[in-house]
């Protein structure tokens, strides 16, 4: 059973925390993690871009000039793609980019990403974060934990002040433990979790 050091928000050690094997000791499956990230990114796409082909552009029904004898290149319609105001050759159309992953695959990818964060020593567990909803307070906590990289802070519903305090920090991203995703873990160099957030994740994803 893996364990991790628990720190106070002042940076002092506050003991160890035993972690669930099925969540934080899973084998790293790079292909599954990649699939989860691609699916999440595609699901975020709107797919609403649209342009008109030459058959959909209004006008251009008459041949602009006769075929021969003018000295100009032959043209059949002023709505051809080479004309200003003409149609687009391979016009983008609205489409659905969403990809589906089953629950077991999603769970496996998340546990794999969490376990890799722990093995790479990129996961920091904090006993609790009790601060006022002010940016300078969050900066003090991160400085005390010696975190100077892009970081994901995982909290629970009770940590609304943390979310507000980190809102103006460029490289700090907060997420509720119920909404954590594989992309969140992969996109950030460090991950900070409260003890309660760890428990919530284990309850939701343990085998």
mmCIF file of the C-alpha atoms, coordinates in Angstrom:
data_MODEL
# 
_entry.id   MODEL 
# 
loop_
_atom_site.group_PDB 
_atom_site.id 
_atom_site.type_symbol 
_atom_site.label_atom_id 
_atom_site.label_alt_id 
_atom_site.label_comp_id 
_atom_site.label_asym_id 
_atom_site.label_entity_id 
_atom_site.label_seq_id 
_atom_site.pdbx_PDB_ins_code 
_atom_site.Cartn_x 
_atom_site.Cartn_y 
_atom_site.Cartn_z 
_atom_site.occupancy 
_atom_site.B_iso_or_equiv 
_atom_site.pdbx_formal_charge 
_atom_site.auth_seq_id 
_atom_site.auth_comp_id 
_atom_site.auth_asym_id 
_atom_site.auth_atom_id 
_atom_site.pdbx_PDB_model_num 
ATOM 1   C CA . UNK A 1 1   ? 0.000   0.000  0.000   1.00 0.00 ? 1   UNK A CA 1 
ATOM 2   C CA . UNK A 1 2   ? 1.611   3.289  -1.087  1.00 0.00 ? 2   UNK A CA 1 
ATOM 3   C CA . UNK A 1 3   ? 1.935   6.177  1.317   1.00 0.00 ? 3   UNK A CA 1 
ATOM 4   C CA . UNK A 1 4   ? 2.618   9.866  0.939   1.00 0.00 ? 4   UNK A CA 1 
ATOM 5   C CA . UNK A 1 5   ? 3.807   12.579 3.286   1.00 0.00 ? 5   UNK A CA 1 
ATOM 6   C CA . UNK A 1 6   ? 1.166   15.029 4.463   1.00 0.00 ? 6   UNK A CA 1 
ATOM 7   C CA . UNK A 1 7   ? 2.134   18.676 4.919   1.00 0.00 ? 7   UNK A CA 1 
ATOM 8   C CA . UNK A 1 8   ? 0.552   21.581 6.696   1.00 0.00 ? 8   UNK A CA 1 
ATOM 9   C CA . UNK A 1 9   ? -0.183  24.669 4.639   1.00 0.00 ? 9   UNK A CA 1 
ATOM 10  C CA . UNK A 1 10  ? 2.848   26.253 6.317   1.00 0.00 ? 10  UNK A CA 1 
ATOM 11  C CA . UNK A 1 11  ? 5.121   23.616 4.751   1.00 0.00 ? 11  UNK A CA 1 
ATOM 12  C CA . UNK A 1 12  ? 5.709   21.584 7.916   1.00 0.00 ? 12  UNK A CA 1 
ATOM 13  C CA . UNK A 1 13  ? 5.267   17.812 7.857   1.00 0.00 ? 13  UNK A CA 1 
ATOM 14  C CA . UNK A 1 14  ? 2.083   16.479 9.450   1.00 0.00 ? 14  UNK A CA 1 
ATOM 15  C CA . UNK A 1 15  ? 2.570   12.711 9.177   1.00 0.00 ? 15  UNK A CA 1 
ATOM 16  C CA . UNK A 1 16  ? 1.898   10.137 6.474   1.00 0.00 ? 16  UNK A CA 1 
ATOM 17  C CA . UNK A 1 17  ? -1.225  9.040  4.629   1.00 0.00 ? 17  UNK A CA 1 
ATOM 18  C CA . UNK A 1 18  ? -1.838  5.505  3.417   1.00 0.00 ? 18  UNK A CA 1 
ATOM 19  C CA . UNK A 1 19  ? -3.284  5.451  -0.109  1.00 0.00 ? 19  UNK A CA 1 
ATOM 20  C CA . UNK A 1 20  ? -5.524  2.921  -1.805  1.00 0.00 ? 20  UNK A CA 1 
ATOM 21  C CA . UNK A 1 21  ? -3.650  0.475  -4.056  1.00 0.00 ? 21  UNK A CA 1 
ATOM 22  C CA . UNK A 1 22  ? -6.286  0.373  -6.773  1.00 0.00 ? 22  UNK A CA 1 
ATOM 23  C CA . UNK A 1 23  ? -6.211  4.167  -7.205  1.00 0.00 ? 23  UNK A CA 1 
ATOM 24  C CA . UNK A 1 24  ? -2.627  5.257  -6.476  1.00 0.00 ? 24  UNK A CA 1 
ATOM 25  C CA . UNK A 1 25  ? -0.636  2.122  -7.329  1.00 0.00 ? 25  UNK A CA 1 
ATOM 26  C CA . UNK A 1 26  ? -2.012  1.340  -10.780 1.00 0.00 ? 26  UNK A CA 1 
ATOM 27  C CA . UNK A 1 27  ? 0.294   0.437  -13.652 1.00 0.00 ? 27  UNK A CA 1 
ATOM 28  C CA . UNK A 1 28  ? 0.915   3.305  -16.054 1.00 0.00 ? 28  UNK A CA 1 
ATOM 29  C CA . UNK A 1 29  ? -1.000  2.778  -19.301 1.00 0.00 ? 29  UNK A CA 1 
ATOM 30  C CA . UNK A 1 30  ? 0.200   5.477  -21.661 1.00 0.00 ? 30  UNK A CA 1 
ATOM 31  C CA . UNK A 1 31  ? -2.134  4.476  -24.507 1.00 0.00 ? 31  UNK A CA 1 
ATOM 32  C CA . UNK A 1 32  ? -5.201  4.641  -22.246 1.00 0.00 ? 32  UNK A CA 1 
ATOM 33  C CA . UNK A 1 33  ? -4.146  8.012  -20.805 1.00 0.00 ? 33  UNK A CA 1 
ATOM 34  C CA . UNK A 1 34  ? -3.629  9.350  -24.330 1.00 0.00 ? 34  UNK A CA 1 
ATOM 35  C CA . UNK A 1 35  ? -7.051  8.099  -25.383 1.00 0.00 ? 35  UNK A CA 1 
ATOM 36  C CA . UNK A 1 36  ? -8.681  9.824  -22.406 1.00 0.00 ? 36  UNK A CA 1 
ATOM 37  C CA . UNK A 1 37  ? -6.928  13.134 -23.105 1.00 0.00 ? 37  UNK A CA 1 
ATOM 38  C CA . UNK A 1 38  ? -7.836  13.078 -26.815 1.00 0.00 ? 38  UNK A CA 1 
ATOM 39  C CA . UNK A 1 39  ? -11.460 12.223 -25.992 1.00 0.00 ? 39  UNK A CA 1 
ATOM 40  C CA . UNK A 1 40  ? -11.737 15.038 -23.460 1.00 0.00 ? 40  UNK A CA 1 
ATOM 41  C CA . UNK A 1 41  ? -10.216 17.587 -25.843 1.00 0.00 ? 41  UNK A CA 1 
ATOM 42  C CA . UNK A 1 42  ? -12.499 16.484 -28.673 1.00 0.00 ? 42  UNK A CA 1 
ATOM 43  C CA . UNK A 1 43  ? -15.558 16.578 -26.429 1.00 0.00 ? 43  UNK A CA 1 
ATOM 44  C CA . UNK A 1 44  ? -14.756 20.207 -25.649 1.00 0.00 ? 44  UNK A CA 1 
ATOM 45  C CA . UNK A 1 45  ? -14.889 21.185 -29.335 1.00 0.00 ? 45  UNK A CA 1 
ATOM 46  C CA . UNK A 1 46  ? -18.041 22.958 -30.463 1.00 0.00 ? 46  UNK A CA 1 
ATOM 47  C CA . UNK A 1 47  ? -17.905 21.771 -34.063 1.00 0.00 ? 47  UNK A CA 1 
ATOM 48  C CA . UNK A 1 48  ? -20.014 24.725 -35.254 1.00 0.00 ? 48  UNK A CA 1 
ATOM 49  C CA . UNK A 1 49  ? -17.764 26.228 -37.944 1.00 0.00 ? 49  UNK A CA 1 
ATOM 50  C CA . UNK A 1 50  ? -19.408 26.484 -41.340 1.00 0.00 ? 50  UNK A CA 1 
ATOM 51  C CA . UNK A 1 51  ? -18.633 27.909 -44.785 1.00 0.00 ? 51  UNK A CA 1 
ATOM 52  C CA . UNK A 1 52  ? -20.408 27.780 -48.147 1.00 0.00 ? 52  UNK A CA 1 
ATOM 53  C CA . UNK A 1 53  ? -19.392 25.711 -51.164 1.00 0.00 ? 53  UNK A CA 1 
ATOM 54  C CA . UNK A 1 54  ? -19.794 27.092 -54.686 1.00 0.00 ? 54  UNK A CA 1 
ATOM 55  C CA . UNK A 1 55  ? -23.196 25.439 -55.005 1.00 0.00 ? 55  UNK A CA 1 
ATOM 56  C CA . UNK A 1 56  ? -24.453 27.205 -51.861 1.00 0.00 ? 56  UNK A CA 1 
ATOM 57  C CA . UNK A 1 57  ? -23.264 30.747 -52.625 1.00 0.00 ? 57  UNK A CA 1 
ATOM 58  C CA . UNK A 1 58  ? -26.037 32.974 -53.973 1.00 0.00 ? 58  UNK A CA 1 
ATOM 59  C CA . UNK A 1 59  ? -25.669 34.264 -57.546 1.00 0.00 ? 59  UNK A CA 1 
ATOM 60  C CA . UNK A 1 60  ? -23.249 33.435 -60.335 1.00 0.00 ? 60  UNK A CA 1 
ATOM 61  C CA . UNK A 1 61  ? -25.763 31.769 -62.576 1.00 0.00 ? 61  UNK A CA 1 
ATOM 62  C CA . UNK A 1 62  ? -24.646 33.467 -65.768 1.00 0.00 ? 62  UNK A CA 1 
ATOM 63  C CA . UNK A 1 63  ? -21.305 32.995 -67.465 1.00 0.00 ? 63  UNK A CA 1 
ATOM 64  C CA . UNK A 1 64  ? -19.358 36.237 -66.807 1.00 0.00 ? 64  UNK A CA 1 
ATOM 65  C CA . UNK A 1 65  ? -18.048 36.513 -70.393 1.00 0.00 ? 65  UNK A CA 1 
ATOM 66  C CA . UNK A 1 66  ? -17.985 34.419 -73.501 1.00 0.00 ? 66  UNK A CA 1 
ATOM 67  C CA . UNK A 1 67  ? -15.689 31.409 -73.715 1.00 0.00 ? 67  UNK A CA 1 
ATOM 68  C CA . UNK A 1 68  ? -13.333 32.627 -76.445 1.00 0.00 ? 68  UNK A CA 1 
ATOM 69  C CA . UNK A 1 69  ? -12.092 35.800 -77.956 1.00 0.00 ? 69  UNK A CA 1 
ATOM 70  C CA . UNK A 1 70  ? -11.768 38.111 -74.967 1.00 0.00 ? 70  UNK A CA 1 
ATOM 71  C CA . UNK A 1 71  ? -8.130  37.395 -74.159 1.00 0.00 ? 71  UNK A CA 1 
ATOM 72  C CA . UNK A 1 72  ? -9.081  36.575 -70.588 1.00 0.00 ? 72  UNK A CA 1 
ATOM 73  C CA . UNK A 1 73  ? -9.101  33.205 -68.880 1.00 0.00 ? 73  UNK A CA 1 
ATOM 74  C CA . UNK A 1 74  ? -12.293 31.225 -69.398 1.00 0.00 ? 74  UNK A CA 1 
ATOM 75  C CA . UNK A 1 75  ? -14.745 31.485 -66.525 1.00 0.00 ? 75  UNK A CA 1 
ATOM 76  C CA . UNK A 1 76  ? -18.021 29.735 -65.891 1.00 0.00 ? 76  UNK A CA 1 
ATOM 77  C CA . UNK A 1 77  ? -19.275 31.461 -62.746 1.00 0.00 ? 77  UNK A CA 1 
ATOM 78  C CA . UNK A 1 78  ? -18.335 34.384 -60.524 1.00 0.00 ? 78  UNK A CA 1 
ATOM 79  C CA . UNK A 1 79  ? -19.000 32.104 -57.533 1.00 0.00 ? 79  UNK A CA 1 
ATOM 80  C CA . UNK A 1 80  ? -16.127 29.745 -58.338 1.00 0.00 ? 80  UNK A CA 1 
ATOM 81  C CA . UNK A 1 81  ? -13.543 29.380 -55.513 1.00 0.00 ? 81  UNK A CA 1 
ATOM 82  C CA . UNK A 1 82  ? -10.933 31.553 -57.240 1.00 0.00 ? 82  UNK A CA 1 
ATOM 83  C CA . UNK A 1 83  ? -13.285 34.555 -57.228 1.00 0.00 ? 83  UNK A CA 1 
ATOM 84  C CA . UNK A 1 84  ? -13.647 36.982 -54.346 1.00 0.00 ? 84  UNK A CA 1 
ATOM 85  C CA . UNK A 1 85  ? -16.992 36.169 -52.765 1.00 0.00 ? 85  UNK A CA 1 
ATOM 86  C CA . UNK A 1 86  ? -16.949 32.711 -54.269 1.00 0.00 ? 86  UNK A CA 1 
ATOM 87  C CA . UNK A 1 87  ? -17.431 29.393 -52.522 1.00 0.00 ? 87  UNK A CA 1 
ATOM 88  C CA . UNK A 1 88  ? -14.853 27.490 -50.461 1.00 0.00 ? 88  UNK A CA 1 
ATOM 89  C CA . UNK A 1 89  ? -13.318 24.405 -52.067 1.00 0.00 ? 89  UNK A CA 1 
ATOM 90  C CA . UNK A 1 90  ? -13.507 22.063 -49.079 1.00 0.00 ? 90  UNK A CA 1 
ATOM 91  C CA . UNK A 1 91  ? -15.866 24.072 -46.903 1.00 0.00 ? 91  UNK A CA 1 
ATOM 92  C CA . UNK A 1 92  ? -15.960 23.134 -43.184 1.00 0.00 ? 92  UNK A CA 1 
ATOM 93  C CA . UNK A 1 93  ? -19.388 22.008 -42.026 1.00 0.00 ? 93  UNK A CA 1 
ATOM 94  C CA . UNK A 1 94  ? -20.889 21.545 -38.542 1.00 0.00 ? 94  UNK A CA 1 
ATOM 95  C CA . UNK A 1 95  ? -19.949 18.162 -37.117 1.00 0.00 ? 95  UNK A CA 1 
ATOM 96  C CA . UNK A 1 96  ? -19.838 16.271 -33.859 1.00 0.00 ? 96  UNK A CA 1 
ATOM 97  C CA . UNK A 1 97  ? -16.286 15.623 -32.629 1.00 0.00 ? 97  UNK A CA 1 
ATOM 98  C CA . UNK A 1 98  ? -17.314 13.849 -29.412 1.00 0.00 ? 98  UNK A CA 1 
ATOM 99  C CA . UNK A 1 99  ? -15.760 10.509 -28.502 1.00 0.00 ? 99  UNK A CA 1 
ATOM 100 C CA . UNK A 1 100 ? -17.106 8.016  -26.026 1.00 0.00 ? 100 UNK A CA 1 
ATOM 101 C CA . UNK A 1 101 ? -15.114 6.124  -23.400 1.00 0.00 ? 101 UNK A CA 1 
ATOM 102 C CA . UNK A 1 102 ? -16.715 3.560  -21.154 1.00 0.00 ? 102 UNK A CA 1 
ATOM 103 C CA . UNK A 1 103 ? -16.599 3.962  -17.397 1.00 0.00 ? 103 UNK A CA 1 
ATOM 104 C CA . UNK A 1 104 ? -13.943 1.333  -16.800 1.00 0.00 ? 104 UNK A CA 1 
ATOM 105 C CA . UNK A 1 105 ? -11.618 2.907  -19.353 1.00 0.00 ? 105 UNK A CA 1 
ATOM 106 C CA . UNK A 1 106 ? -12.110 6.366  -17.817 1.00 0.00 ? 106 UNK A CA 1 
ATOM 107 C CA . UNK A 1 107 ? -11.437 5.018  -14.347 1.00 0.00 ? 107 UNK A CA 1 
ATOM 108 C CA . UNK A 1 108 ? -8.353  3.141  -15.522 1.00 0.00 ? 108 UNK A CA 1 
ATOM 109 C CA . UNK A 1 109 ? -6.923  6.207  -17.233 1.00 0.00 ? 109 UNK A CA 1 
ATOM 110 C CA . UNK A 1 110 ? -7.479  8.425  -14.187 1.00 0.00 ? 110 UNK A CA 1 
ATOM 111 C CA . UNK A 1 111 ? -5.972  5.924  -11.750 1.00 0.00 ? 111 UNK A CA 1 
ATOM 112 C CA . UNK A 1 112 ? -3.029  5.469  -14.100 1.00 0.00 ? 112 UNK A CA 1 
ATOM 113 C CA . UNK A 1 113 ? -2.418  9.238  -14.238 1.00 0.00 ? 113 UNK A CA 1 
ATOM 114 C CA . UNK A 1 114 ? -2.767  9.623  -10.455 1.00 0.00 ? 114 UNK A CA 1 
ATOM 115 C CA . UNK A 1 115 ? -0.368  6.743  -9.816  1.00 0.00 ? 115 UNK A CA 1 
ATOM 116 C CA . UNK A 1 116 ? 2.202   8.207  -12.200 1.00 0.00 ? 116 UNK A CA 1 
ATOM 117 C CA . UNK A 1 117 ? 1.999   11.572 -10.414 1.00 0.00 ? 117 UNK A CA 1 
ATOM 118 C CA . UNK A 1 118 ? 2.739   9.813  -7.139  1.00 0.00 ? 118 UNK A CA 1 
ATOM 119 C CA . UNK A 1 119 ? 5.640   7.802  -8.580  1.00 0.00 ? 119 UNK A CA 1 
ATOM 120 C CA . UNK A 1 120 ? 7.152   10.933 -10.146 1.00 0.00 ? 120 UNK A CA 1 
ATOM 121 C CA . UNK A 1 121 ? 6.913   12.753 -6.773  1.00 0.00 ? 121 UNK A CA 1 
ATOM 122 C CA . UNK A 1 122 ? 4.700   15.391 -8.363  1.00 0.00 ? 122 UNK A CA 1 
ATOM 123 C CA . UNK A 1 123 ? 1.845   14.896 -5.882  1.00 0.00 ? 123 UNK A CA 1 
ATOM 124 C CA . UNK A 1 124 ? 1.698   16.908 -2.656  1.00 0.00 ? 124 UNK A CA 1 
ATOM 125 C CA . UNK A 1 125 ? -0.936  16.218 -0.023  1.00 0.00 ? 125 UNK A CA 1 
ATOM 126 C CA . UNK A 1 126 ? -1.898  18.995 2.378   1.00 0.00 ? 126 UNK A CA 1 
ATOM 127 C CA . UNK A 1 127 ? -3.741  18.348 5.617   1.00 0.00 ? 127 UNK A CA 1 
ATOM 128 C CA . UNK A 1 128 ? -6.059  21.291 4.932   1.00 0.00 ? 128 UNK A CA 1 
ATOM 129 C CA . UNK A 1 129 ? -5.955  24.748 3.415   1.00 0.00 ? 129 UNK A CA 1 
ATOM 130 C CA . UNK A 1 130 ? -7.638  27.346 5.571   1.00 0.00 ? 130 UNK A CA 1 
ATOM 131 C CA . UNK A 1 131 ? -7.152  30.807 4.135   1.00 0.00 ? 131 UNK A CA 1 
ATOM 132 C CA . UNK A 1 132 ? -9.076  33.953 3.348   1.00 0.00 ? 132 UNK A CA 1 
ATOM 133 C CA . UNK A 1 133 ? -10.199 34.299 -0.277  1.00 0.00 ? 133 UNK A CA 1 
ATOM 134 C CA . UNK A 1 134 ? -7.244  36.526 -1.158  1.00 0.00 ? 134 UNK A CA 1 
ATOM 135 C CA . UNK A 1 135 ? -4.595  35.960 -3.801  1.00 0.00 ? 135 UNK A CA 1 
ATOM 136 C CA . UNK A 1 136 ? -1.677  36.796 -1.492  1.00 0.00 ? 136 UNK A CA 1 
ATOM 137 C CA . UNK A 1 137 ? -2.844  34.098 0.949   1.00 0.00 ? 137 UNK A CA 1 
ATOM 138 C CA . UNK A 1 138 ? -2.692  31.443 -1.777  1.00 0.00 ? 138 UNK A CA 1 
ATOM 139 C CA . UNK A 1 139 ? 0.731   32.662 -2.856  1.00 0.00 ? 139 UNK A CA 1 
ATOM 140 C CA . UNK A 1 140 ? 1.992   32.172 0.722   1.00 0.00 ? 140 UNK A CA 1 
ATOM 141 C CA . UNK A 1 141 ? 0.724   28.583 0.765   1.00 0.00 ? 141 UNK A CA 1 
ATOM 142 C CA . UNK A 1 142 ? 2.384   27.707 -2.558  1.00 0.00 ? 142 UNK A CA 1 
ATOM 143 C CA . UNK A 1 143 ? 5.647   29.326 -1.487  1.00 0.00 ? 143 UNK A CA 1 
ATOM 144 C CA . UNK A 1 144 ? 5.580   27.358 1.773   1.00 0.00 ? 144 UNK A CA 1 
ATOM 145 C CA . UNK A 1 145 ? 5.060   24.119 -0.173  1.00 0.00 ? 145 UNK A CA 1 
ATOM 146 C CA . UNK A 1 146 ? 7.913   25.118 -2.558  1.00 0.00 ? 146 UNK A CA 1 
ATOM 147 C CA . UNK A 1 147 ? 5.766   24.918 -5.657  1.00 0.00 ? 147 UNK A CA 1 
ATOM 148 C CA . UNK A 1 148 ? 6.902   27.178 -8.468  1.00 0.00 ? 148 UNK A CA 1 
ATOM 149 C CA . UNK A 1 149 ? 5.505   25.359 -11.508 1.00 0.00 ? 149 UNK A CA 1 
ATOM 150 C CA . UNK A 1 150 ? 2.121   25.019 -13.158 1.00 0.00 ? 150 UNK A CA 1 
ATOM 151 C CA . UNK A 1 151 ? 0.032   23.350 -10.470 1.00 0.00 ? 151 UNK A CA 1 
ATOM 152 C CA . UNK A 1 152 ? -3.369  21.708 -10.149 1.00 0.00 ? 152 UNK A CA 1 
ATOM 153 C CA . UNK A 1 153 ? -5.021  22.210 -6.767  1.00 0.00 ? 153 UNK A CA 1 
ATOM 154 C CA . UNK A 1 154 ? -7.672  19.586 -6.001  1.00 0.00 ? 154 UNK A CA 1 
ATOM 155 C CA . UNK A 1 155 ? -10.181 20.627 -3.337  1.00 0.00 ? 155 UNK A CA 1 
ATOM 156 C CA . UNK A 1 156 ? -13.632 19.708 -2.040  1.00 0.00 ? 156 UNK A CA 1 
ATOM 157 C CA . UNK A 1 157 ? -16.887 21.632 -1.759  1.00 0.00 ? 157 UNK A CA 1 
ATOM 158 C CA . UNK A 1 158 ? -15.769 23.057 1.586   1.00 0.00 ? 158 UNK A CA 1 
ATOM 159 C CA . UNK A 1 159 ? -12.765 24.847 0.052   1.00 0.00 ? 159 UNK A CA 1 
ATOM 160 C CA . UNK A 1 160 ? -14.538 27.638 -1.826  1.00 0.00 ? 160 UNK A CA 1 
ATOM 161 C CA . UNK A 1 161 ? -12.120 30.202 -0.385  1.00 0.00 ? 161 UNK A CA 1 
ATOM 162 C CA . UNK A 1 162 ? -9.190  28.363 -1.998  1.00 0.00 ? 162 UNK A CA 1 
ATOM 163 C CA . UNK A 1 163 ? -10.868 28.499 -5.403  1.00 0.00 ? 163 UNK A CA 1 
ATOM 164 C CA . UNK A 1 164 ? -11.454 32.227 -5.078  1.00 0.00 ? 164 UNK A CA 1 
ATOM 165 C CA . UNK A 1 165 ? -7.928  32.884 -3.768  1.00 0.00 ? 165 UNK A CA 1 
ATOM 166 C CA . UNK A 1 166 ? -6.326  31.079 -6.717  1.00 0.00 ? 166 UNK A CA 1 
ATOM 167 C CA . UNK A 1 167 ? -8.552  32.675 -9.355  1.00 0.00 ? 167 UNK A CA 1 
ATOM 168 C CA . UNK A 1 168 ? -6.067  35.383 -10.337 1.00 0.00 ? 168 UNK A CA 1 
ATOM 169 C CA . UNK A 1 169 ? -2.943  33.216 -10.340 1.00 0.00 ? 169 UNK A CA 1 
ATOM 170 C CA . UNK A 1 170 ? -1.839  32.441 -13.874 1.00 0.00 ? 170 UNK A CA 1 
ATOM 171 C CA . UNK A 1 171 ? -0.318  28.992 -13.336 1.00 0.00 ? 171 UNK A CA 1 
ATOM 172 C CA . UNK A 1 172 ? -2.653  27.731 -10.605 1.00 0.00 ? 172 UNK A CA 1 
ATOM 173 C CA . UNK A 1 173 ? -5.734  25.738 -11.565 1.00 0.00 ? 173 UNK A CA 1 
ATOM 174 C CA . UNK A 1 174 ? -8.306  24.545 -9.073  1.00 0.00 ? 174 UNK A CA 1 
ATOM 175 C CA . UNK A 1 175 ? -10.719 21.672 -9.553  1.00 0.00 ? 175 UNK A CA 1 
ATOM 176 C CA . UNK A 1 176 ? -13.231 19.895 -7.351  1.00 0.00 ? 176 UNK A CA 1 
ATOM 177 C CA . UNK A 1 177 ? -12.360 16.291 -6.528  1.00 0.00 ? 177 UNK A CA 1 
ATOM 178 C CA . UNK A 1 178 ? -15.646 15.251 -8.169  1.00 0.00 ? 178 UNK A CA 1 
ATOM 179 C CA . UNK A 1 179 ? -14.601 16.813 -11.480 1.00 0.00 ? 179 UNK A CA 1 
ATOM 180 C CA . UNK A 1 180 ? -10.927 15.891 -11.731 1.00 0.00 ? 180 UNK A CA 1 
ATOM 181 C CA . UNK A 1 181 ? -9.921  14.588 -15.147 1.00 0.00 ? 181 UNK A CA 1 
ATOM 182 C CA . UNK A 1 182 ? -6.943  12.936 -16.806 1.00 0.00 ? 182 UNK A CA 1 
ATOM 183 C CA . UNK A 1 183 ? -6.239  16.062 -18.852 1.00 0.00 ? 183 UNK A CA 1 
ATOM 184 C CA . UNK A 1 184 ? -6.046  18.166 -15.674 1.00 0.00 ? 184 UNK A CA 1 
ATOM 185 C CA . UNK A 1 185 ? -3.360  15.860 -14.296 1.00 0.00 ? 185 UNK A CA 1 
ATOM 186 C CA . UNK A 1 186 ? -1.373  15.617 -17.526 1.00 0.00 ? 186 UNK A CA 1 
ATOM 187 C CA . UNK A 1 187 ? -1.488  19.340 -18.316 1.00 0.00 ? 187 UNK A CA 1 
ATOM 188 C CA . UNK A 1 188 ? -0.046  20.452 -14.970 1.00 0.00 ? 188 UNK A CA 1 
ATOM 189 C CA . UNK A 1 189 ? 3.465   19.780 -13.724 1.00 0.00 ? 189 UNK A CA 1 
ATOM 190 C CA . UNK A 1 190 ? 2.461   19.508 -10.041 1.00 0.00 ? 190 UNK A CA 1 
ATOM 191 C CA . UNK A 1 191 ? -0.647  18.445 -8.178  1.00 0.00 ? 191 UNK A CA 1 
ATOM 192 C CA . UNK A 1 192 ? -1.686  19.558 -4.687  1.00 0.00 ? 192 UNK A CA 1 
ATOM 193 C CA . UNK A 1 193 ? -4.538  17.770 -2.931  1.00 0.00 ? 193 UNK A CA 1 
ATOM 194 C CA . UNK A 1 194 ? -6.122  18.237 0.442   1.00 0.00 ? 194 UNK A CA 1 
ATOM 195 C CA . UNK A 1 195 ? -6.505  15.170 2.636   1.00 0.00 ? 195 UNK A CA 1 
ATOM 196 C CA . UNK A 1 196 ? -10.288 15.307 2.194   1.00 0.00 ? 196 UNK A CA 1 
ATOM 197 C CA . UNK A 1 197 ? -9.926  15.464 -1.595  1.00 0.00 ? 197 UNK A CA 1 
ATOM 198 C CA . UNK A 1 198 ? -7.782  12.325 -1.561  1.00 0.00 ? 198 UNK A CA 1 
ATOM 199 C CA . UNK A 1 199 ? -10.430 10.495 0.454   1.00 0.00 ? 199 UNK A CA 1 
ATOM 200 C CA . UNK A 1 200 ? -13.179 11.625 -1.922  1.00 0.00 ? 200 UNK A CA 1 
ATOM 201 C CA . UNK A 1 201 ? -11.203 10.404 -4.938  1.00 0.00 ? 201 UNK A CA 1 
ATOM 202 C CA . UNK A 1 202 ? -10.522 7.049  -3.319  1.00 0.00 ? 202 UNK A CA 1 
ATOM 203 C CA . UNK A 1 203 ? -14.191 6.610  -2.472  1.00 0.00 ? 203 UNK A CA 1 
ATOM 204 C CA . UNK A 1 204 ? -15.203 7.371  -6.048  1.00 0.00 ? 204 UNK A CA 1 
ATOM 205 C CA . UNK A 1 205 ? -12.604 5.349  -7.947  1.00 0.00 ? 205 UNK A CA 1 
ATOM 206 C CA . UNK A 1 206 ? -11.344 2.491  -5.787  1.00 0.00 ? 206 UNK A CA 1 
ATOM 207 C CA . UNK A 1 207 ? -11.952 -0.965 -7.203  1.00 0.00 ? 207 UNK A CA 1 
# 
